[in-house]
Backbone as a printed PyTorch tensor [residue, N CA C, xyz], in Angstrom:
tensor([[[  0.3170,   1.7500, -20.1100],
         [  1.1740,   2.2260, -19.2530],
         [  2.5070,   2.5670, -20.0910]],

        [[  2.7740,   4.1670, -20.0060],
         [  3.6780,   4.6020, -20.3150],
         [  5.1530,   4.2300, -19.6550]],

        [[  6.1150,   4.4900, -19.9410],
         [  7.8600,   3.7300, -19.0900],
         [  7.9930,   5.1700, -18.2530]],

        [[  7.5270,   6.0020, -18.5340],
         [  8.2730,   7.2630, -17.4450],
         [  6.4790,   7.6860, -17.3210]],

        [[  6.7440,   8.4910, -15.8920],
         [  5.3230,   9.3080, -14.8990],
         [  5.5550,  10.3860, -16.0250]],

        [[  4.5680,  10.9250, -16.5830],
         [  4.0330,  12.0320, -17.0800],
         [  3.2670,  13.2410, -16.3780]],

        [[  5.0900,  14.2010, -16.0710],
         [  4.4420,  15.4050, -15.6200],
         [  5.5720,  16.0430, -14.6050]],

        [[  5.1020,  16.6410, -13.7460],
         [  6.1490,  16.9160, -12.2620],
         [  6.2700,  15.8770, -11.0300]],

        [[  6.7350,  15.5500, -10.4400],
         [  6.8210,  15.5370,  -9.2740],
         [  5.3470,  16.3970,  -7.9800]],

        [[  4.6050,  16.0970,  -7.5340],
         [  4.0090,  16.6710,  -7.1900],
         [  3.6580,  16.2980,  -4.8950]],

        [[  4.0390,  15.6660,  -5.6370],
         [  3.3010,  14.7960,  -3.8640],
         [  4.5130,  13.8850,  -4.2790]],

        [[  5.8330,  12.9050,  -2.8090],
         [  5.9560,  11.9040,  -2.0050],
         [  6.1000,  11.5100,  -0.7220]],

        [[  4.9820,   9.6650,  -0.9100],
         [  4.8970,  10.0060,   0.9220],
         [  5.0760,   8.6070,   0.7190]],

        [[  4.7320,   7.6240,   2.0600],
         [  5.0670,   6.3400,   2.4960],
         [  3.7270,   5.6280,   3.1130]],

        [[  2.8110,   4.9180,   2.1540],
         [  1.9870,   4.1440,   2.4210],
         [  1.7210,   3.9830,   3.5740]],

        [[  1.2130,   3.8660,   4.8950],
         [  1.3540,   3.8960,   6.5900],
         [  0.5550,   2.2890,   6.7530]],

        [[  0.6900,   1.8370,   7.9990],
         [ -0.8600,   1.0900,   8.1770],
         [ -2.1380,   1.4080,   9.0190]],

        [[ -1.6030,   2.2830,   8.9730],
         [ -3.4980,   3.0320,   9.3200],
         [ -4.1810,   3.5290,   8.2800]],

        [[ -3.7970,   3.2270,   7.3880],
         [ -3.9430,   3.6810,   6.1310],
         [ -4.5550,   2.7130,   5.3940]],

        [[ -4.4800,   1.3490,   5.5020],
         [ -5.5050,   0.6530,   5.1490],
         [ -7.1510,   0.1420,   5.6550]],

        [[ -6.8800,  -0.7370,   3.8940],
         [ -8.7360,  -1.4260,   4.5220],
         [ -8.9830,  -2.2970,   5.2200]],

        [[ -9.9560,  -3.2450,   5.0180],
         [ -9.6270,  -4.3030,   5.6930],
         [ -9.1480,  -5.7920,   5.1110]],

        [[ -8.7610,  -5.2530,   3.7230],
         [ -7.9800,  -6.5840,   2.6180],
         [ -6.2270,  -6.6150,   3.7230]],

        [[ -5.6800,  -5.1700,   4.2320],
         [ -4.8640,  -4.7740,   4.6840],
         [ -3.3900,  -4.3020,   3.5930]],

        [[ -5.0230,  -3.9240,   2.0290],
         [ -4.2120,  -2.7560,   1.3520],
         [ -4.7800,  -1.4810,   1.9500]],

        [[ -3.9810,  -0.2240,   1.2540],
         [ -4.1590,   0.8870,   1.2900],
         [ -5.6350,   1.4290,   0.6480]],

        [[ -6.5280,   1.8510,   1.3260],
         [ -7.5030,   2.3370,   1.2120],
         [ -7.8890,   3.7570,   0.1610]],

        [[ -8.7690,   2.6630,  -0.7410],
         [ -8.4070,   3.4970,  -2.5500],
         [ -8.7050,   5.5450,  -1.9410]],

        [[ -9.3120,   5.9700,  -1.1460],
         [ -9.5890,   6.7750,  -0.6780],
         [ -8.5460,   7.7820,   0.1500]],

        [[ -7.8020,   7.3280,   0.7620],
         [ -6.0910,   8.1540,   1.3200],
         [ -5.7790,   8.2120,  -0.5320]],

        [[ -5.2540,   7.1510,  -0.8330],
         [ -4.8650,   7.7000,  -2.4740],
         [ -5.6740,   8.0530,  -3.2240]],

        [[ -6.2910,   8.8460,  -3.0080],
         [ -7.2100,   9.3030,  -3.9530],
         [ -7.0380,  11.0210,  -3.0500]],

        [[ -7.2020,  11.2940,  -2.0260],
         [ -6.6540,  12.1500,  -1.0860],
         [ -5.2490,  12.7590,  -1.8960]],

        [[ -4.6160,  11.5450,  -2.1030],
         [ -2.9890,  12.0690,  -1.9530],
         [ -3.1770,  12.7550,  -3.7260]],

        [[ -3.7130,  12.3130,  -4.1490],
         [ -3.9980,  13.0230,  -5.7860],
         [ -3.8390,  14.4940,  -5.9440]],

        [[ -5.4180,  14.4860,  -4.8310],
         [ -6.0600,  15.8410,  -5.0060],
         [ -5.6150,  17.1760,  -4.2160]],

        [[ -4.1890,  16.6920,  -2.8620],
         [ -3.3820,  17.5620,  -2.9140],
         [ -2.2040,  17.8390,  -3.6500]],

        [[ -1.5850,  16.7040,  -4.6630],
         [ -1.2630,  17.0000,  -5.7600],
         [ -1.1530,  17.7300,  -6.4970]],

        [[ -2.4660,  17.9900,  -7.0040],
         [ -3.0070,  17.9950,  -8.1550],
         [ -3.3390,  19.4340,  -7.6470]],

        [[ -3.6350,  19.7390,  -6.5050],
         [ -3.7080,  21.3630,  -5.9860],
         [ -2.8990,  22.4560,  -5.8270]],

        [[ -1.5960,  21.7290,  -5.2220],
         [  0.4280,  22.2900,  -5.4530],
         [  0.0590,  22.6680,  -6.5300]],

        [[  0.1310,  22.0360,  -7.4680],
         [  0.0540,  22.6450,  -9.0650],
         [ -0.7950,  23.3270,  -9.8770]],

        [[ -1.7160,  23.1900,  -9.3690],
         [ -2.8800,  24.8200,  -9.0000],
         [ -2.6040,  25.3910,  -8.9980]],

        [[ -2.2710,  25.7290,  -7.4240],
         [ -2.1990,  27.0930,  -6.8320],
         [ -0.8160,  27.4390,  -6.9930]],

        [[  0.0280,  26.7900,  -7.7350],
         [  1.3530,  27.3990,  -8.0670],
         [  1.6380,  28.6720,  -9.7090]],

        [[  0.6370,  27.1070, -10.1990],
         [  0.2050,  27.5430, -11.2490],
         [ -1.2710,  29.6770, -11.1760]],

        [[ -1.5040,  28.6380, -11.1490],
         [ -2.7800,  30.2090, -10.9270],
         [ -2.1520,  31.3000,  -9.9960]],

        [[ -1.2400,  30.8680,  -8.5020],
         [ -0.7000,  32.2060,  -7.5980],
         [ -2.2100,  32.5210,  -7.2630]],

        [[ -2.4890,  31.6070,  -6.9660],
         [ -4.0740,  32.4330,  -6.0340],
         [ -4.4880,  31.0590,  -4.9740]],

        [[ -5.7540,  30.9610,  -4.9000],
         [ -6.2730,  29.4240,  -3.6640],
         [ -7.0850,  29.3790,  -4.7230]],

        [[ -7.1920,  27.2610,  -4.8690],
         [ -7.5260,  26.8640,  -5.8470],
         [ -8.8810,  25.6580,  -4.9240]],

        [[ -9.2650,  24.7570,  -5.7710],
         [-10.0980,  23.9600,  -5.0770],
         [-10.3700,  23.2100,  -5.8150]],

        [[-10.8950,  21.9170,  -5.6300],
         [-10.5840,  21.1600,  -6.6390],
         [-12.4350,  21.1870,  -6.5070]],

        [[-13.2690,  21.1710,  -8.4810],
         [-14.7360,  21.1520,  -7.8630],
         [-14.6820,  19.8680,  -8.4970]],

        [[-14.1530,  19.5950,  -9.4990],
         [-14.8020,  17.0380, -10.1520],
         [-13.2510,  16.1260, -10.7000]],

        [[-13.6890,  15.4540, -10.3470],
         [-12.7130,  14.0960, -10.8830],
         [-13.8200,  13.3760, -12.2130]],

        [[-12.9260,  13.3880, -12.8100],
         [-13.6630,  12.5570, -14.1730],
         [-13.7310,  11.4320, -13.6510]],

        [[-12.4850,  10.4360, -13.2170],
         [-12.2260,   9.1560, -13.6340],
         [-11.4830,   8.8290, -12.6430]],

        [[-11.4750,   7.5800, -12.4680],
         [-10.5370,   7.2300, -11.6540],
         [-10.2010,   5.4220, -11.8420]],

        [[ -8.6980,   5.3020, -11.9100],
         [ -8.4670,   3.7550, -12.2780],
         [ -7.5990,   3.2050, -10.7850]],

        [[ -7.4770,   1.9390, -10.6380],
         [ -7.2290,   1.4070,  -9.3870],
         [ -6.9500,   0.3770,  -9.9610]],

        [[ -4.9620,   0.2680, -10.4510],
         [ -4.6000,  -1.1880, -11.3240],
         [ -3.7140,  -2.3900, -10.6200]],

        [[ -3.5030,  -1.5140,  -9.3830],
         [ -2.7610,  -2.6750,  -8.9740],
         [ -2.7700,  -1.8540,  -6.9900]],

        [[ -2.9190,  -2.9700,  -6.3260],
         [ -3.0600,  -2.3730,  -5.0450],
         [ -2.2690,  -1.4670,  -4.9870]],

        [[ -2.2420,  -0.9810,  -3.6920],
         [ -0.5320,  -0.4020,  -3.3180],
         [ -0.8300,  -1.2620,  -1.4950]],

        [[  0.5900,  -1.0920,  -1.2670],
         [  0.8710,  -1.6200,   0.2930],
         [  1.7030,  -1.0560,   1.4150]],

        [[  0.9500,  -1.4580,   2.5870],
         [  1.7530,  -1.2370,   3.5100],
         [  3.7380,  -0.9740,   2.9610]],

        [[  3.9720,   0.2960,   3.2600],
         [  5.4120,   0.2260,   2.9590],
         [  5.9550,   1.1680,   1.6680]],

        [[  4.7740,   0.7510,   0.7320],
         [  5.4530,   1.6870,  -0.4610],
         [  5.7250,   2.8930,  -0.6130]],

        [[  6.3710,   3.1720,  -0.7770],
         [  6.4360,   4.9830,  -1.5000],
         [  6.0630,   5.1370,  -3.0520]],

        [[  4.9480,   6.3290,  -2.4450],
         [  3.9170,   6.0180,  -3.7780],
         [  4.4390,   7.8670,  -3.7370]],

        [[  3.9350,   8.3630,  -5.3410],
         [  4.5800,   9.2460,  -5.8880],
         [  3.5580,   9.6410,  -6.7500]],

        [[  3.2010,  11.6320,  -6.5920],
         [  1.7710,  11.1570,  -8.0140],
         [  3.0130,  12.8610,  -8.4070]],

        [[  2.0000,  12.1130, -10.0080],
         [  2.5010,  12.8450, -10.6420],
         [  1.8140,  14.0740, -11.9130]],

        [[  2.1230,  15.2430, -11.6460],
         [  0.7700,  16.3080, -12.1850],
         [  1.3500,  16.6960, -13.6750]],

        [[  0.4250,  17.4230, -14.3880],
         [  1.1340,  18.4140, -15.1700],
         [ -0.7180,  19.2870, -15.5210]],

        [[ -0.3620,  20.6310, -15.8940],
         [ -1.8140,  21.1640, -16.5540],
         [ -1.9280,  20.7420, -17.8790]],

        [[ -2.8720,  20.2020, -17.9030],
         [ -3.7530,  19.9990, -19.3510],
         [ -3.5830,  21.0490, -20.7650]],

        [[ -5.2650,  21.9950, -19.4560],
         [ -5.2520,  23.1040, -19.7690],
         [ -5.8780,  24.0110, -19.1670]],

        [[ -5.9410,  24.7500, -19.2890],
         [ -6.5250,  26.3080, -18.2910],
         [ -7.1220,  26.7300, -19.3930]],

        [[ -8.3460,  26.8820, -18.2090],
         [-10.1180,  27.8810, -19.0880],
         [ -9.5340,  29.1540, -18.2260]],

        [[-11.0270,  30.0470, -18.2270],
         [-11.1050,  31.1230, -17.2730],
         [-11.1310,  31.0530, -16.1420]],

        [[-11.8570,  30.4120, -15.5260],
         [-11.9410,  29.7770, -14.4820],
         [-11.8110,  28.6480, -14.1220]],

        [[-11.0520,  27.8280, -14.4140],
         [-10.6700,  26.2640, -14.4540],
         [ -9.1490,  26.1060, -14.8920]],

        [[ -9.0000,  24.5570, -14.6860],
         [ -7.4430,  23.6130, -15.2870],
         [ -7.8820,  22.3730, -15.2680]],

        [[ -7.4680,  22.0720, -16.4460],
         [ -8.0270,  20.5920, -16.3170],
         [ -6.3100,  20.0440, -15.8190]],

        [[ -6.0240,  18.5100, -14.4450],
         [ -4.6910,  18.0220, -14.2770],
         [ -5.2930,  17.2510, -14.0950]],

        [[ -4.3400,  16.1250, -14.6830],
         [ -4.2430,  15.0270, -14.5320],
         [ -3.0140,  14.2950, -13.8940]],

        [[ -3.9590,  13.3490, -13.0210],
         [ -2.4880,  12.8700, -12.1010],
         [ -2.7940,  11.7840, -12.1380]],

        [[ -0.7320,  11.2670, -11.9570],
         [ -0.3770,  10.1190, -12.1630],
         [  0.1330,   9.5850, -10.6550]],

        [[  0.0090,   8.2180, -10.5980],
         [  0.7970,   7.6110,  -9.1920],
         [  0.9450,   6.4710, -10.1630]],

        [[  2.3140,   7.0290,  -9.2340],
         [  3.5230,   5.5330,  -9.4810],
         [  3.9540,   4.6810,  -7.8160]],

        [[  4.2230,   3.9710,  -7.6430],
         [  4.6560,   3.4350,  -6.7290],
         [  6.0060,   2.3420,  -6.8980]],

        [[  6.5880,   2.9310,  -6.1670],
         [  7.8280,   2.0210,  -5.7200],
         [  7.7910,   0.7980,  -4.4020]],

        [[  8.1180,  -0.4560,  -4.3150],
         [  7.9040,  -1.2510,  -3.6210],
         [  9.4600,  -1.4660,  -3.1740]],

        [[ 10.0880,  -1.6080,  -2.5060],
         [ 11.4470,  -2.7460,  -1.4920],
         [ 10.6350,  -3.0180,  -0.8420]],

        [[  9.8820,  -3.6430,   0.0130],
         [ 10.2040,  -5.0490,   0.9630],
         [  8.5320,  -6.0320,   0.0270]],

        [[  9.3460,  -6.7950,  -0.0660],
         [  8.2530,  -7.4350,  -0.8430],
         [  7.5150,  -9.1190,  -0.4000]]])
């Protein structure tokens, strides 16, 4: 894992109690949704047009996100085709409470 995020900050939010799974950690679907929103922001900015997510190639959750964590999504345009873009997204978390 790199020491610094790659890409530009596209989303910054706080993980809230309503987004937890039965174990009390943040639900992976919520985190995936934040990543999708962040990539859409960068794609729309780049394309200057309406964009949609067509596919995701993979997802790896390295550690749990907890309530109160600051969640930051960083994205970068890796490839631009005629009708599509490839935009990797990284999530970085800051935990102020232990």
